[in-house]
PDB file of C-alpha atoms in Angstrom:
ATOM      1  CA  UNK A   1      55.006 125.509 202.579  1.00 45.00           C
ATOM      2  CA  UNK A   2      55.110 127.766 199.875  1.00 49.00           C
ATOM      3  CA  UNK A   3      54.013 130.765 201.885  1.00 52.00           C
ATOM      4  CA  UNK A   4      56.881 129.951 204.431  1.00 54.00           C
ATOM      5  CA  UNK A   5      59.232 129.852 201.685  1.00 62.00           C
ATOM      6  CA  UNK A   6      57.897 133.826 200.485  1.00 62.00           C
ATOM      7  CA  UNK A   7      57.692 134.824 204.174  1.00 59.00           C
ATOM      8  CA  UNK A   8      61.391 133.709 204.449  1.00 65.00           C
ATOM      9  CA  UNK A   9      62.363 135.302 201.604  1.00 58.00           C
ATOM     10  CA  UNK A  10      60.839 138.312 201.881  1.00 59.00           C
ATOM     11  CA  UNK A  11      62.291 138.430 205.246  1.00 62.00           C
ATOM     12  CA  UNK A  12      65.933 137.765 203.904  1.00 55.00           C
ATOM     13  CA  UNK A  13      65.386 140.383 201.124  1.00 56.00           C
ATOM     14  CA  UNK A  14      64.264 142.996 203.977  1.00 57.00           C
ATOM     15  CA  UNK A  15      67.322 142.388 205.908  1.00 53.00           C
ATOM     16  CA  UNK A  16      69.716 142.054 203.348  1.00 58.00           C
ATOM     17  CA  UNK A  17      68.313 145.838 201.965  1.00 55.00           C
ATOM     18  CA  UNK A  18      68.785 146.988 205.904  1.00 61.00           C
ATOM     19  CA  UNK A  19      72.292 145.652 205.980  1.00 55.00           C
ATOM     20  CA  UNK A  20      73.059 147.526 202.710  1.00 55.00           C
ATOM     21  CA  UNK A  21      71.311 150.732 204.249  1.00 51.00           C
ATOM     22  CA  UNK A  22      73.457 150.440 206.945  1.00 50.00           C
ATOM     23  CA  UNK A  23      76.768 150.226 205.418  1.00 53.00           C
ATOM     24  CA  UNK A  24      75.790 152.790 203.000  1.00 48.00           C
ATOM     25  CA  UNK A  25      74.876 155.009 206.008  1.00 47.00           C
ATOM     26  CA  UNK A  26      78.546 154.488 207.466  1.00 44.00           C
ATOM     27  CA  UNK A  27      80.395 155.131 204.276  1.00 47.00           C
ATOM     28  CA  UNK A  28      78.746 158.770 203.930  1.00 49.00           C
ATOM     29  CA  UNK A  29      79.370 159.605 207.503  1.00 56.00           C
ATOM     30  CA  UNK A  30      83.269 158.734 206.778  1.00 55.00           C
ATOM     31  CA  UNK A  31      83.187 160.767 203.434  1.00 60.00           C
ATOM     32  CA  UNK A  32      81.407 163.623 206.005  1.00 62.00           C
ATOM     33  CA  UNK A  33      83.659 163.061 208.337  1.00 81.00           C
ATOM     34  CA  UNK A  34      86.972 163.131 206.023  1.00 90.00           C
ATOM     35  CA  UNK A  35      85.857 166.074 204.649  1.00 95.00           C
ATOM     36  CA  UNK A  36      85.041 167.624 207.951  1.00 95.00           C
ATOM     37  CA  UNK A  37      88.944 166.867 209.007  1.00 96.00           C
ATOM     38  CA  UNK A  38      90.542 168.206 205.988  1.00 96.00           C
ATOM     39  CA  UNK A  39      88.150 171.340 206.109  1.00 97.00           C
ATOM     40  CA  UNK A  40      88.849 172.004 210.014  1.00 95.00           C
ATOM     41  CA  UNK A  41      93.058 170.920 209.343  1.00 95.00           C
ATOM     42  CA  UNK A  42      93.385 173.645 206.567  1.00 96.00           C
ATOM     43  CA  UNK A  43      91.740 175.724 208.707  1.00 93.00           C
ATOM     44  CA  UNK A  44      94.104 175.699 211.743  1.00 94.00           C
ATOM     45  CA  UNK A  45      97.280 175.246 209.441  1.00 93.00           C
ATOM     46  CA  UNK A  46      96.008 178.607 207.732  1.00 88.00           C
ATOM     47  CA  UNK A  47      95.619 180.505 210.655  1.00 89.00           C
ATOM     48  CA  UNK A  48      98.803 178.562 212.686  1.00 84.00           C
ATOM     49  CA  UNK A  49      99.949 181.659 213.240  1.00 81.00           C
ATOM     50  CA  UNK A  50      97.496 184.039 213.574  1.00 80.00           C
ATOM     51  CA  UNK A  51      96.470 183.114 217.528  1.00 77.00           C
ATOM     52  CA  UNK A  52      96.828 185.823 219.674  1.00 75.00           C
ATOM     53  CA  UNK A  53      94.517 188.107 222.146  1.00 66.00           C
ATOM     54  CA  UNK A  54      94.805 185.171 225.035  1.00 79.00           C
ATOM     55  CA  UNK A  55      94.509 182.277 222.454  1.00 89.00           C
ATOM     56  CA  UNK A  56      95.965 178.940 223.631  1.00 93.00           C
ATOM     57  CA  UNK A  57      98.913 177.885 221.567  1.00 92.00           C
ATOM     58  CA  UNK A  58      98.591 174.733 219.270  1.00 94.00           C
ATOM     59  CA  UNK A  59     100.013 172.175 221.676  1.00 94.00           C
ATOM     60  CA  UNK A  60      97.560 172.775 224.516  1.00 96.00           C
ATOM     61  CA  UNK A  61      94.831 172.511 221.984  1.00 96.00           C
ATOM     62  CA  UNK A  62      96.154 168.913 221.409  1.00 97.00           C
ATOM     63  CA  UNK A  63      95.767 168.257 224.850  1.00 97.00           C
ATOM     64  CA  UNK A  64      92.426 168.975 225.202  1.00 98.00           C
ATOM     65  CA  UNK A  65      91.555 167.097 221.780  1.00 98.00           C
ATOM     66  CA  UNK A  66      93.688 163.899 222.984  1.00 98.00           C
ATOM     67  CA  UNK A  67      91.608 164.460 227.002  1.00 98.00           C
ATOM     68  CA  UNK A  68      87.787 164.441 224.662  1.00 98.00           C
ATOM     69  CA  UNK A  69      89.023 161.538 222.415  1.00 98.00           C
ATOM     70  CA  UNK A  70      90.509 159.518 224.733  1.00 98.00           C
ATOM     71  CA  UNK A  71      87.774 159.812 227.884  1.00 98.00           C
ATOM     72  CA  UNK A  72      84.832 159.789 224.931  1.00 98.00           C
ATOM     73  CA  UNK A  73      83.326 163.076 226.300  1.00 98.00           C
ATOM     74  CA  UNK A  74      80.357 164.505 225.075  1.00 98.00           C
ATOM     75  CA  UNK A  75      79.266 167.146 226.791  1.00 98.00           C
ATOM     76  CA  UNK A  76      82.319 170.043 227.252  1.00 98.00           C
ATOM     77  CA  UNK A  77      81.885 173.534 228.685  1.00 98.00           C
ATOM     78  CA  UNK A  78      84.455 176.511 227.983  1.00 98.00           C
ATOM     79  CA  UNK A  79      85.276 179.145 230.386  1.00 98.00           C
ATOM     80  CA  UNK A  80      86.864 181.967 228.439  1.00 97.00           C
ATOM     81  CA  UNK A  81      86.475 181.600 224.595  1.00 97.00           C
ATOM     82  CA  UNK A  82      88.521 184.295 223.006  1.00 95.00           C
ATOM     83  CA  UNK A  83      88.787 183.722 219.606  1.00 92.00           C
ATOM     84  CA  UNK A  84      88.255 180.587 219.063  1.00 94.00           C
ATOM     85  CA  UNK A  85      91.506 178.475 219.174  1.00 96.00           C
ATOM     86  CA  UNK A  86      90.860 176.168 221.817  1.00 97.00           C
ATOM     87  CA  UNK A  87      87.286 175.725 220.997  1.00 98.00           C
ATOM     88  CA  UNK A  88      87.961 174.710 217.432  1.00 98.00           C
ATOM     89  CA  UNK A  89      90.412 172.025 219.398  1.00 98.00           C
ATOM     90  CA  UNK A  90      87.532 170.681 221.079  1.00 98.00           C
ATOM     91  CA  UNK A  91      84.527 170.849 218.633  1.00 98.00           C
ATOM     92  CA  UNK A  92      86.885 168.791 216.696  1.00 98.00           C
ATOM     93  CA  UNK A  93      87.354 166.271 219.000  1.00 98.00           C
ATOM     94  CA  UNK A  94      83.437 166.300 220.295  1.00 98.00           C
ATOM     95  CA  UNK A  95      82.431 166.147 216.285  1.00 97.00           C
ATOM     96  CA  UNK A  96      83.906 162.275 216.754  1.00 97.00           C
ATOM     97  CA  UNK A  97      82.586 161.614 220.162  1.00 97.00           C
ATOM     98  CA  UNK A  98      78.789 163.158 219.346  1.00 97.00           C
ATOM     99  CA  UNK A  99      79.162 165.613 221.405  1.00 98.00           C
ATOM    100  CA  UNK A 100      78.826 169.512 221.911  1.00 98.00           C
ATOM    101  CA  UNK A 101      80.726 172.654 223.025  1.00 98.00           C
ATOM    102  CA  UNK A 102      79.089 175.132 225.256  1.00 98.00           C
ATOM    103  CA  UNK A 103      81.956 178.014 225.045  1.00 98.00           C
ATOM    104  CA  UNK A 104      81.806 181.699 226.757  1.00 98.00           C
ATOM    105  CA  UNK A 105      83.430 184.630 225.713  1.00 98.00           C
ATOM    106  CA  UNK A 106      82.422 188.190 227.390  1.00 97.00           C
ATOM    107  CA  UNK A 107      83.856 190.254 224.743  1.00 97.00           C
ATOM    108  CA  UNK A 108      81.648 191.275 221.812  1.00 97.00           C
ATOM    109  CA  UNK A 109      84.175 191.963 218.955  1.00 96.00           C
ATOM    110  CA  UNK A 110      86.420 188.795 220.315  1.00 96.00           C
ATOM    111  CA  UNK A 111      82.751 186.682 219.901  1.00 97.00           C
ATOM    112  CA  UNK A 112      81.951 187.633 216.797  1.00 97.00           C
ATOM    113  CA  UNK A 113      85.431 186.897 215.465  1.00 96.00           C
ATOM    114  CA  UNK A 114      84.724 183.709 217.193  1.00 96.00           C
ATOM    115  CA  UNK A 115      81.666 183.010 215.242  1.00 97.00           C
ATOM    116  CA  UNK A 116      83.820 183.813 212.049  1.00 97.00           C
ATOM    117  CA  UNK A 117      86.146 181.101 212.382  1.00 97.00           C
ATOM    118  CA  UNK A 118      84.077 178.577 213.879  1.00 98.00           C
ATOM    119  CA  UNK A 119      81.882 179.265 210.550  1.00 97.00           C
ATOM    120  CA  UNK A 120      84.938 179.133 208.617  1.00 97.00           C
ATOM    121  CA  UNK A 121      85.915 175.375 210.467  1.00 97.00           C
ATOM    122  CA  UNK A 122      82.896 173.751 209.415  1.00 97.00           C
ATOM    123  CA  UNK A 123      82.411 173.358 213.428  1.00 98.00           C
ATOM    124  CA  UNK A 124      79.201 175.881 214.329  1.00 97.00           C
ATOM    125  CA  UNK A 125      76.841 173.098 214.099  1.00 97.00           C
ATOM    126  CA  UNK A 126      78.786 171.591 217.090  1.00 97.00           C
ATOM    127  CA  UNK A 127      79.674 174.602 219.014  1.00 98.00           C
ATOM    128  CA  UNK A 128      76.895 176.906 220.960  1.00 98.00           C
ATOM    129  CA  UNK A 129      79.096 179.909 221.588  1.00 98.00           C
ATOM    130  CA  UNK A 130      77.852 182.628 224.357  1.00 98.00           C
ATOM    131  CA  UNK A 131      78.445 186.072 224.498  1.00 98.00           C
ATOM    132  CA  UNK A 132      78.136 186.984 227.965  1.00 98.00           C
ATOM    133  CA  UNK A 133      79.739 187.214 231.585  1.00 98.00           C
ATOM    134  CA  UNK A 134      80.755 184.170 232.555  1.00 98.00           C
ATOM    135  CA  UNK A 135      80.474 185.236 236.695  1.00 98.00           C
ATOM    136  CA  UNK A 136      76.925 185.732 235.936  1.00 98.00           C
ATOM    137  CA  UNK A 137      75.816 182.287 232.844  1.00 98.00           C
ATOM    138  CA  UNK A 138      78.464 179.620 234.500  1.00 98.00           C
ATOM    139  CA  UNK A 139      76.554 179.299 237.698  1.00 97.00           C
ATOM    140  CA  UNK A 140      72.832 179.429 235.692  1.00 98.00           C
ATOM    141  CA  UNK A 141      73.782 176.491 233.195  1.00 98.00           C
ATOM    142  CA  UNK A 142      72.211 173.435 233.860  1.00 95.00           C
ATOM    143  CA  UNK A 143      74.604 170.818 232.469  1.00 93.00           C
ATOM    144  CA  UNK A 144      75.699 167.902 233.163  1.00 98.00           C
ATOM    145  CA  UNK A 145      78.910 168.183 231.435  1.00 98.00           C
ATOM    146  CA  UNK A 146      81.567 165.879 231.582  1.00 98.00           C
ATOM    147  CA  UNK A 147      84.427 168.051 230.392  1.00 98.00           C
ATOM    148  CA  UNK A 148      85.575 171.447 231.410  1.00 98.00           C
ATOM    149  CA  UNK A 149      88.335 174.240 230.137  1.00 98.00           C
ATOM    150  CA  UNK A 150      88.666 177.210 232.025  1.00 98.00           C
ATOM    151  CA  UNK A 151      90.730 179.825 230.822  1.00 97.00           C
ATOM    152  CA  UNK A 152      89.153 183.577 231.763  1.00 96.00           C
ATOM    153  CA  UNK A 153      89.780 185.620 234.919  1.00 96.00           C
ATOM    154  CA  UNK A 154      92.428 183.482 237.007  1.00 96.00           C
ATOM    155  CA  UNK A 155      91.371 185.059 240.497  1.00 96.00           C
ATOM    156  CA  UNK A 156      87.988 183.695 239.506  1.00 98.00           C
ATOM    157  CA  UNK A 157      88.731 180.100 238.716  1.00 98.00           C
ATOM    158  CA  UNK A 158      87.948 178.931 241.890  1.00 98.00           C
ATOM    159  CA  UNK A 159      84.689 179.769 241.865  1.00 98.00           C
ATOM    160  CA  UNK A 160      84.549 178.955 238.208  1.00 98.00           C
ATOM    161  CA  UNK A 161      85.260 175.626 239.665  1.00 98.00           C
ATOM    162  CA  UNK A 162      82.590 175.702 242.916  1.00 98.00           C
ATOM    163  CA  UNK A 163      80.103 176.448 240.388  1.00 98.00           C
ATOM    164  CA  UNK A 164      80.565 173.835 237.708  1.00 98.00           C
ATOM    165  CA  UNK A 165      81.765 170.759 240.032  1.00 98.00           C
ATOM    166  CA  UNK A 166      77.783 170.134 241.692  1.00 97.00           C
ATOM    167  CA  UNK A 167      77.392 169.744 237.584  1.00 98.00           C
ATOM    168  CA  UNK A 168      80.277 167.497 237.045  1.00 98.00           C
ATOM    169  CA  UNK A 169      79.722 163.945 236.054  1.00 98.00           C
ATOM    170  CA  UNK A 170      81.844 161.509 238.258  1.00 98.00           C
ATOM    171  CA  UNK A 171      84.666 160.671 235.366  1.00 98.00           C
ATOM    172  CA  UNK A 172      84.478 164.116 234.244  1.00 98.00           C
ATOM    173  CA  UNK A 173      87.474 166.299 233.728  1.00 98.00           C
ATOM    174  CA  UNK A 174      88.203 169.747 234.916  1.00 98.00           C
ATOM    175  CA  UNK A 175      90.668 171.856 233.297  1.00 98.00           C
ATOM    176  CA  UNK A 176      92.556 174.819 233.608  1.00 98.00           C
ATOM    177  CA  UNK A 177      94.984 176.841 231.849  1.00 97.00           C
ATOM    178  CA  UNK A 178      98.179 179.166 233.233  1.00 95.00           C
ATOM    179  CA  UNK A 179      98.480 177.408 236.478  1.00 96.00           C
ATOM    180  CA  UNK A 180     102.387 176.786 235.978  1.00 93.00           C
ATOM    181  CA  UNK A 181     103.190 180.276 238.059  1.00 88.00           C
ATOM    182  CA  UNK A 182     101.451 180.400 241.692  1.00 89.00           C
ATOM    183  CA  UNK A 183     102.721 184.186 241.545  1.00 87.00           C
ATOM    184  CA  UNK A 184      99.627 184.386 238.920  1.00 89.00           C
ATOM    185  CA  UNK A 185      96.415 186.438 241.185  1.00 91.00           C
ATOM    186  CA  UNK A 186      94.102 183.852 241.817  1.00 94.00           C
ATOM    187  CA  UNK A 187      96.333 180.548 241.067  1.00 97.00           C
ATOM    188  CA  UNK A 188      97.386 179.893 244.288  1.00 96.00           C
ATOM    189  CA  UNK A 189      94.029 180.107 245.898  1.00 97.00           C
ATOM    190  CA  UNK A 190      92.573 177.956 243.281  1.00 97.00           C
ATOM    191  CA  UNK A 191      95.412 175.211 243.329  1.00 97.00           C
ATOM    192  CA  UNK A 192      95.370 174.481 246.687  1.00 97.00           C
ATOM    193  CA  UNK A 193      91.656 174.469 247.157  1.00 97.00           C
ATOM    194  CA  UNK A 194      91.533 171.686 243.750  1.00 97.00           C
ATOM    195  CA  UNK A 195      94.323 169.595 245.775  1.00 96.00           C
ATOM    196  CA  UNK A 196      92.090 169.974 248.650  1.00 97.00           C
ATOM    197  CA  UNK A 197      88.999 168.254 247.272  1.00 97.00           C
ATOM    198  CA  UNK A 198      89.130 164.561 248.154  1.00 97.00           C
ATOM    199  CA  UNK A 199      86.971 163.690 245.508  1.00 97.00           C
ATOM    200  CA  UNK A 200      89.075 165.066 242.783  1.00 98.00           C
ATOM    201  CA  UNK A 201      92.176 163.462 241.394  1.00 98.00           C
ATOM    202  CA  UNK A 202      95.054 166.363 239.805  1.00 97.00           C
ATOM    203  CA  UNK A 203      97.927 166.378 237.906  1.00 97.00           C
ATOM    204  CA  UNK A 204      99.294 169.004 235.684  1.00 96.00           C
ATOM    205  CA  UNK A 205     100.811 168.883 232.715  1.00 96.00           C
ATOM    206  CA  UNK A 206     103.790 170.673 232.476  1.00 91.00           C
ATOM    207  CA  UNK A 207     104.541 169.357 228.769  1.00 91.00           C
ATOM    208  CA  UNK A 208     102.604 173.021 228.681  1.00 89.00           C
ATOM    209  CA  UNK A 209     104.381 175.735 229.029  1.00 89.00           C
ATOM    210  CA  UNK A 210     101.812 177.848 230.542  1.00 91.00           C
ATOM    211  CA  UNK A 211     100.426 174.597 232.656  1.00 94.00           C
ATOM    212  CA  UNK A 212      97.564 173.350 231.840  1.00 97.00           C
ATOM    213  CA  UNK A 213      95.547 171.575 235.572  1.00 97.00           C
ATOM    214  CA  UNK A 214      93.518 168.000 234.702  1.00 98.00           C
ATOM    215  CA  UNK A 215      91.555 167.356 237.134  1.00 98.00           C
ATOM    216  CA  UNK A 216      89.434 163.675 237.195  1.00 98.00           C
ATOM    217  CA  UNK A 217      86.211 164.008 239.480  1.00 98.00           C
ATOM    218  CA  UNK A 218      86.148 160.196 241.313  1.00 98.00           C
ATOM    219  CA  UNK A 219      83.038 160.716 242.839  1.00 95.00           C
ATOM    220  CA  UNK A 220      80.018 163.007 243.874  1.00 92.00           C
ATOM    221  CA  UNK A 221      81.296 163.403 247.892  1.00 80.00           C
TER     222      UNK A 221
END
């Protein structure tokens, strides 16, 4: 009996010390994750102004943080990186989620500007940032991904799109940015073959002013 009784206690003590491992555990990775917000926050009020060479503004950012959060993506791919605005938008988001950023950016001074600030956001860790044609890496990449932004060559984005959809996870979202004007090269061919596709679902959200296409794959056919 008494060796039942130390077994039992020994087990309690053993859980008890795992409980209080766990919740330990959780309060650090909300300190880390505080911080992480207020670092990447004064980062983008800082430089609030300071997005240009083919940066999205703020308010698409938000809409491609509010897309990651709300769908729970994990695995995001950028077409077009510039500088670094949009991916900071997304990192953050993905650094809740658990997920990564693969982002591509063809020119070498805009990448390593990129690598500056993403440095400087406390977001590298989450970001795996490319220098290199995108015509040539987006069809090579392996994937899956379950998020897309495309915002590089416009006359290209449809076969930005050909490429990544095979790679596409059914409840993955495709977007795209400056599709408010058909009179853009390249828009209208790559609007009306994304309406086309019967297995994709497309709104756009105007709420941009340069448009911003979301595109919900429903299923692999």
């Amino acid at each position: 009996m008494k060796m039942i009784n130390s077994v039992t206690v020994t087990t309690l003590v053993i859980a008890f010390c795992n409980v209080g491992l766990f919740y330990s555990s959780m309060a650090q990775n909300l300190r880390e994750n505080r911080q992480l917000d207020e670092r990447v926050r004064r980062f983008l009020d800082s430089n609030r102004y300071q997005w240009y060479d083919m940066n999205v503004p703020e308010s698409d950012g938000k809409i491609l943080y509010d897309l990651i959060i709300k769908n729970n993506y994990t695995n995001a791919l950028e077409i077009g990186t510039s500088t670094g605005h949009s991916a900071i938008w997304m990192a953050w988001a993905l650094s809740k989620t658990g997920g990564r950023l693969i982002t591509i950016e063809i020119n070498e001074r805009r990448h390593k500007e990129t690598i500056a600030n993403f440095q400087e956001a406390g977001l590298s860790d989450i970001i795996d940032a490319r220098l290199a044609d995108a015509h040539d890496l987006v069809p090579k990449l392996e994937g899956p991904f379950d998020f897309v932004f495309c915002d590089a060559d416009k006359d290209w984005y449809k076969n930005y799109l050909k490429a990544v959809l095979p790679k596409l996870q059914v409840g993955g979202c495709f977007t795209a940015h400056n599709v408010a004007s058909r009179r853009i090269r390249g828009i209208r061919e790559f609007l009306d073959y994304l309406y086309a596709l019967p297995n994709m679902e497309t709104t756009i959200d105007r709420s941009s002013y340069s448009g911003v296409s979301i595109s919900y794959k429903k299923s692999n056919d």
